[in-house]
CSV table of N, CA and C in Angstrom, one decimal:
chain,number,residue,atom,x,y,z
A,1,UNK,N,-13.0,6.8,-8.6
A,1,UNK,CA,-11.6,7.4,-8.9
A,1,UNK,C,-11.4,6.1,-8.4
A,2,UNK,N,-10.0,5.5,-8.5
A,2,UNK,CA,-8.9,5.2,-8.4
A,2,UNK,C,-7.7,5.7,-7.7
A,3,UNK,N,-7.8,5.1,-6.6
A,3,UNK,CA,-5.9,6.0,-6.7
A,3,UNK,C,-5.0,5.3,-6.3
A,4,UNK,N,-3.8,5.4,-6.8
A,4,UNK,CA,-2.3,5.0,-6.9
A,4,UNK,C,-1.8,5.5,-5.7
A,5,UNK,N,-1.0,4.9,-4.8
A,5,UNK,CA,-0.4,5.1,-4.1
A,5,UNK,C,1.0,5.5,-4.8
A,6,UNK,N,2.0,6.2,-4.0
A,6,UNK,CA,3.5,7.3,-4.6
A,6,UNK,C,4.3,5.6,-5.0
A,7,UNK,N,3.7,4.6,-4.2
A,7,UNK,CA,5.0,3.7,-4.5
A,7,UNK,C,4.6,2.9,-5.8
A,8,UNK,N,3.5,2.6,-6.0
A,8,UNK,CA,2.9,2.1,-6.8
A,8,UNK,C,3.5,2.7,-8.4
A,9,UNK,N,3.0,4.0,-8.4
A,9,UNK,CA,3.3,4.6,-9.5
A,9,UNK,C,5.1,4.6,-9.6
A,10,UNK,N,5.9,4.4,-8.7
A,10,UNK,CA,7.4,4.4,-8.9
A,10,UNK,C,7.9,3.2,-9.2
A,11,UNK,N,6.5,1.8,-8.7
A,11,UNK,CA,7.3,0.5,-9.1
A,11,UNK,C,6.7,0.7,-10.8
A,12,UNK,N,5.6,1.5,-11.0
A,12,UNK,CA,5.3,0.8,-12.7
A,12,UNK,C,6.6,2.3,-13.4
A,13,UNK,N,6.6,2.7,-12.5
A,13,UNK,CA,7.7,3.5,-14.0
A,13,UNK,C,9.1,2.9,-13.9
A,14,UNK,N,9.8,2.1,-12.7
A,14,UNK,CA,10.8,0.8,-12.9
A,14,UNK,C,10.5,-0.1,-14.6
A,15,UNK,N,8.8,-0.6,-14.2
A,15,UNK,CA,8.7,-1.7,-14.7
A,15,UNK,C,9.1,-1.0,-16.5
A,16,UNK,N,8.1,0.1,-16.6
A,16,UNK,CA,7.9,1.0,-18.0
A,16,UNK,C,9.5,0.8,-18.4
A,17,UNK,N,10.1,1.8,-17.6
A,17,UNK,CA,11.6,2.0,-18.1
A,17,UNK,C,12.3,0.8,-18.5
A,18,UNK,N,11.9,-0.7,-17.9
A,18,UNK,CA,12.7,-1.7,-18.4
A,18,UNK,C,12.3,-2.9,-19.3
A,19,UNK,N,11.1,-1.8,-19.9
A,19,UNK,CA,10.3,-3.0,-20.7
A,19,UNK,C,10.4,-2.9,-22.5
A,20,UNK,N,10.7,-3.7,-23.2
A,20,UNK,CA,10.8,-3.7,-24.3
A,20,UNK,C,9.5,-3.5,-25.5
A,21,UNK,N,9.4,-3.8,-26.3
A,21,UNK,CA,8.8,-3.3,-27.9
A,21,UNK,C,7.0,-4.1,-27.0
A,22,UNK,N,7.3,-5.4,-26.5
A,22,UNK,CA,6.4,-6.7,-26.5
A,22,UNK,C,5.9,-6.4,-24.9
A,23,UNK,N,6.4,-5.4,-24.0
A,23,UNK,CA,5.6,-5.5,-22.8
A,23,UNK,C,6.6,-6.4,-21.9
A,24,UNK,N,7.7,-7.1,-22.0
A,24,UNK,CA,8.2,-7.5,-21.4
A,24,UNK,C,9.3,-6.8,-20.3
A,25,UNK,N,9.5,-6.9,-19.0
A,25,UNK,CA,10.1,-6.3,-18.4
A,25,UNK,C,10.8,-7.5,-17.7
A,26,UNK,N,12.1,-6.2,-17.8
A,26,UNK,CA,14.0,-6.7,-17.7
A,26,UNK,C,14.7,-6.0,-16.8
A,27,UNK,N,14.8,-7.2,-15.4
A,27,UNK,CA,15.3,-6.7,-14.5
A,27,UNK,C,16.6,-6.8,-14.3
A,28,UNK,N,17.4,-6.6,-14.3
A,28,UNK,CA,19.5,-6.9,-13.7
A,28,UNK,C,18.9,-6.3,-12.1
A,29,UNK,N,20.0,-6.2,-11.9
A,29,UNK,CA,20.7,-6.6,-10.2
A,29,UNK,C,20.4,-4.7,-10.1
A,30,UNK,N,20.8,-3.7,-10.8
A,30,UNK,CA,20.4,-2.1,-10.5
A,30,UNK,C,18.8,-2.0,-10.1
A,31,UNK,N,18.1,-2.5,-11.3
A,31,UNK,CA,16.7,-2.5,-11.3
A,31,UNK,C,16.0,-3.6,-9.7
A,32,UNK,N,16.5,-4.2,-9.2
A,32,UNK,CA,16.5,-4.7,-8.6
A,32,UNK,C,16.8,-4.2,-7.3
A,33,UNK,N,17.6,-4.1,-6.7
A,33,UNK,CA,18.1,-2.4,-5.7
A,33,UNK,C,17.0,-1.4,-5.9
A,34,UNK,N,16.5,-1.3,-7.5
A,34,UNK,CA,15.2,0.0,-7.2
A,34,UNK,C,13.9,-0.5,-5.8
A,35,UNK,N,13.9,-1.9,-7.2
A,35,UNK,CA,12.5,-2.1,-6.3
A,35,UNK,C,12.3,-2.7,-5.1
A,36,UNK,N,13.6,-3.3,-4.6
A,36,UNK,CA,13.1,-3.7,-3.1
A,36,UNK,C,12.7,-3.4,-2.4
A,37,UNK,N,13.5,-1.9,-2.0
A,37,UNK,CA,12.6,-1.1,-0.9
A,37,UNK,C,11.3,-0.5,-1.4
A,38,UNK,N,10.8,-0.6,-2.1
A,38,UNK,CA,9.3,-0.3,-2.6
A,38,UNK,C,8.8,-1.2,-1.8
A,39,UNK,N,9.6,-2.8,-2.8
A,39,UNK,CA,8.0,-3.9,-2.5
A,39,UNK,C,8.2,-3.4,-0.3
A,40,UNK,N,9.0,-3.9,-0.1
A,40,UNK,CA,9.1,-3.8,1.3
A,40,UNK,C,7.9,-2.7,1.6
A,41,UNK,N,7.8,-1.5,1.7
A,41,UNK,CA,7.5,-0.5,1.8
A,41,UNK,C,6.2,-0.7,1.3
A,42,UNK,N,5.7,-1.7,0.2
A,42,UNK,CA,4.8,-2.2,0.1
A,42,UNK,C,3.7,-2.8,1.0
A,43,UNK,N,4.8,-3.6,1.0
A,43,UNK,CA,4.1,-4.8,2.0
A,43,UNK,C,3.7,-4.3,3.2
A,44,UNK,N,4.8,-3.5,4.0
A,44,UNK,CA,4.2,-3.0,5.6
A,44,UNK,C,3.4,-1.8,4.9
A,45,UNK,N,2.8,-1.2,4.1
A,45,UNK,CA,1.7,-1.0,4.1
A,45,UNK,C,0.1,-1.4,4.1
A,46,UNK,N,0.0,-2.3,2.7
A,46,UNK,CA,-0.5,-3.5,3.0
A,46,UNK,C,-1.2,-4.3,4.4
A,47,UNK,N,0.3,-4.6,4.9
A,47,UNK,CA,-0.1,-4.9,6.4
A,47,UNK,C,-1.2,-4.6,7.4
A,48,UNK,N,-0.6,-2.5,7.3
A,48,UNK,CA,-0.7,-2.1,8.4
A,48,UNK,C,-2.7,-1.4,8.1
A,49,UNK,N,-2.8,-2.1,6.4
A,49,UNK,CA,-3.5,-1.4,6.2
A,49,UNK,C,-5.0,-2.6,6.7
A,50,UNK,N,-4.4,-4.1,6.2
A,50,UNK,CA,-5.6,-5.1,7.3
A,50,UNK,C,-5.5,-4.7,8.4
A,51,UNK,N,-4.1,-4.3,9.0
A,51,UNK,CA,-4.3,-4.4,10.5
A,51,UNK,C,-5.4,-3.7,11.3
A,52,UNK,N,-5.5,-2.6,10.5
A,52,UNK,CA,-6.2,-1.2,10.7
A,52,UNK,C,-7.7,-1.8,10.3
A,53,UNK,N,-8.4,-2.7,9.3
A,53,UNK,CA,-9.3,-3.0,9.1
A,53,UNK,C,-10.0,-3.8,10.1
A,54,UNK,N,-9.0,-5.0,9.9
A,54,UNK,CA,-9.4,-6.1,11.4
A,54,UNK,C,-10.1,-5.3,12.6
A,55,UNK,N,-9.4,-4.8,13.1
A,55,UNK,CA,-9.2,-3.9,14.2
A,55,UNK,C,-10.3,-3.4,14.3
A,56,UNK,N,-11.1,-2.9,12.8
A,56,UNK,CA,-12.3,-1.7,12.8
A,56,UNK,C,-13.1,-2.6,13.1
A,57,UNK,N,-13.0,-4.0,12.3
A,57,UNK,CA,-14.2,-5.0,12.5
A,57,UNK,C,-14.3,-5.5,14.0
A,58,UNK,N,-13.2,-5.3,14.8
A,58,UNK,CA,-13.6,-6.0,16.1
A,58,UNK,C,-14.2,-4.6,16.7
A,59,UNK,N,-13.6,-3.5,16.7
A,59,UNK,CA,-14.0,-2.4,17.5
A,59,UNK,C,-16.3,-2.6,17.1
A,60,UNK,N,-15.8,-2.4,16.0
A,60,UNK,CA,-17.9,-2.5,15.6
A,60,UNK,C,-18.5,-3.5,15.9
A,61,UNK,N,-18.3,-4.9,16.2
A,61,UNK,CA,-19.1,-6.1,16.6
A,61,UNK,C,-18.9,-5.7,17.8
A,62,UNK,N,-17.9,-5.1,18.8
A,62,UNK,CA,-17.5,-4.6,19.9
A,62,UNK,C,-19.1,-3.8,20.2
A,63,UNK,N,-19.2,-3.0,19.6
A,63,UNK,CA,-19.7,-1.7,19.9
A,63,UNK,C,-19.2,-0.6,20.4
A,64,UNK,N,-18.2,-0.8,20.0
A,64,UNK,CA,-17.2,0.4,20.9
A,64,UNK,C,-16.7,1.2,19.5
A,65,UNK,N,-17.8,2.3,19.5
A,65,UNK,CA,-18.3,3.1,18.6
A,65,UNK,C,-16.9,4.3,18.1
A,66,UNK,N,-16.5,4.7,19.5
A,66,UNK,CA,-15.2,5.5,19.9
A,66,UNK,C,-13.6,4.9,19.4
A,67,UNK,N,-14.0,4.1,19.4
A,67,UNK,CA,-12.7,3.3,19.0
A,67,UNK,C,-12.6,3.3,18.0
A,68,UNK,N,-13.7,2.3,17.3
A,68,UNK,CA,-13.9,2.0,15.5
A,68,UNK,C,-13.8,3.6,14.8
A,69,UNK,N,-14.2,4.6,14.9
A,69,UNK,CA,-14.5,6.2,14.4
A,69,UNK,C,-12.2,5.9,15.0
A,70,UNK,N,-11.8,6.0,15.6
A,70,UNK,CA,-10.3,6.2,15.4
A,70,UNK,C,-9.5,5.3,14.5
A,71,UNK,N,-9.9,4.4,14.6
A,71,UNK,CA,-9.1,3.5,13.7
A,71,UNK,C,-9.8,4.1,12.2
A,72,UNK,N,-10.6,4.3,12.2
A,72,UNK,CA,-11.4,4.7,10.6
A,72,UNK,C,-10.8,6.0,9.9
A,73,UNK,N,-10.1,7.1,11.2
A,73,UNK,CA,-9.1,8.2,10.8
A,73,UNK,C,-7.6,7.9,10.4
A,74,UNK,N,-7.3,6.7,11.2
A,74,UNK,CA,-6.1,6.3,10.6
A,74,UNK,C,-6.1,5.5,9.2
A,75,UNK,N,-7.1,4.6,8.9
A,75,UNK,CA,-7.4,4.1,7.7
A,75,UNK,C,-7.5,5.0,6.2
A,76,UNK,N,-8.1,6.2,7.0
A,76,UNK,CA,-8.2,7.3,5.9
A,76,UNK,C,-7.2,7.8,6.3
A,77,UNK,N,-6.2,8.6,6.6
A,77,UNK,CA,-5.5,9.2,6.6
A,77,UNK,C,-4.1,8.2,5.3
A,78,UNK,N,-4.3,7.0,6.2
A,78,UNK,CA,-3.3,6.1,5.1
A,78,UNK,C,-3.6,6.3,3.5
A,79,UNK,N,-5.3,5.6,3.1
A,79,UNK,CA,-5.7,6.2,1.9
A,79,UNK,C,-5.7,7.2,1.4
A,80,UNK,N,-5.3,8.2,1.9
A,80,UNK,CA,-5.6,9.7,1.7
A,80,UNK,C,-4.8,10.0,1.0
A,81,UNK,N,-3.3,8.9,1.1
A,81,UNK,CA,-2.1,9.1,0.9
A,81,UNK,C,-1.8,8.6,-0.5
A,82,UNK,N,-2.5,8.0,-1.1
A,82,UNK,CA,-2.9,6.9,-2.4
A,82,UNK,C,-3.4,7.9,-3.7
A,83,UNK,N,-3.0,9.0,-3.7
A,83,UNK,CA,-3.5,10.8,-5.3
A,83,UNK,C,-2.4,10.3,-5.6
């Protein structure tokens, strides 16, 4: 199953609503005002997941399996939001 986060659905919906018959997406100022907060939220989500995955790797190579499990739980919670 491929999960799609709410942010990605909203971005896709805005792009779809502003595309022509050839799928050219045309954004004006109103659309940019809608997508900018979503792009920022997406950037933060990606950054947090990358940080957690790097920390999980550090915990793993340090043989700190309790810490690794805690980090993996956090990753699972973030990824669960991708439904």
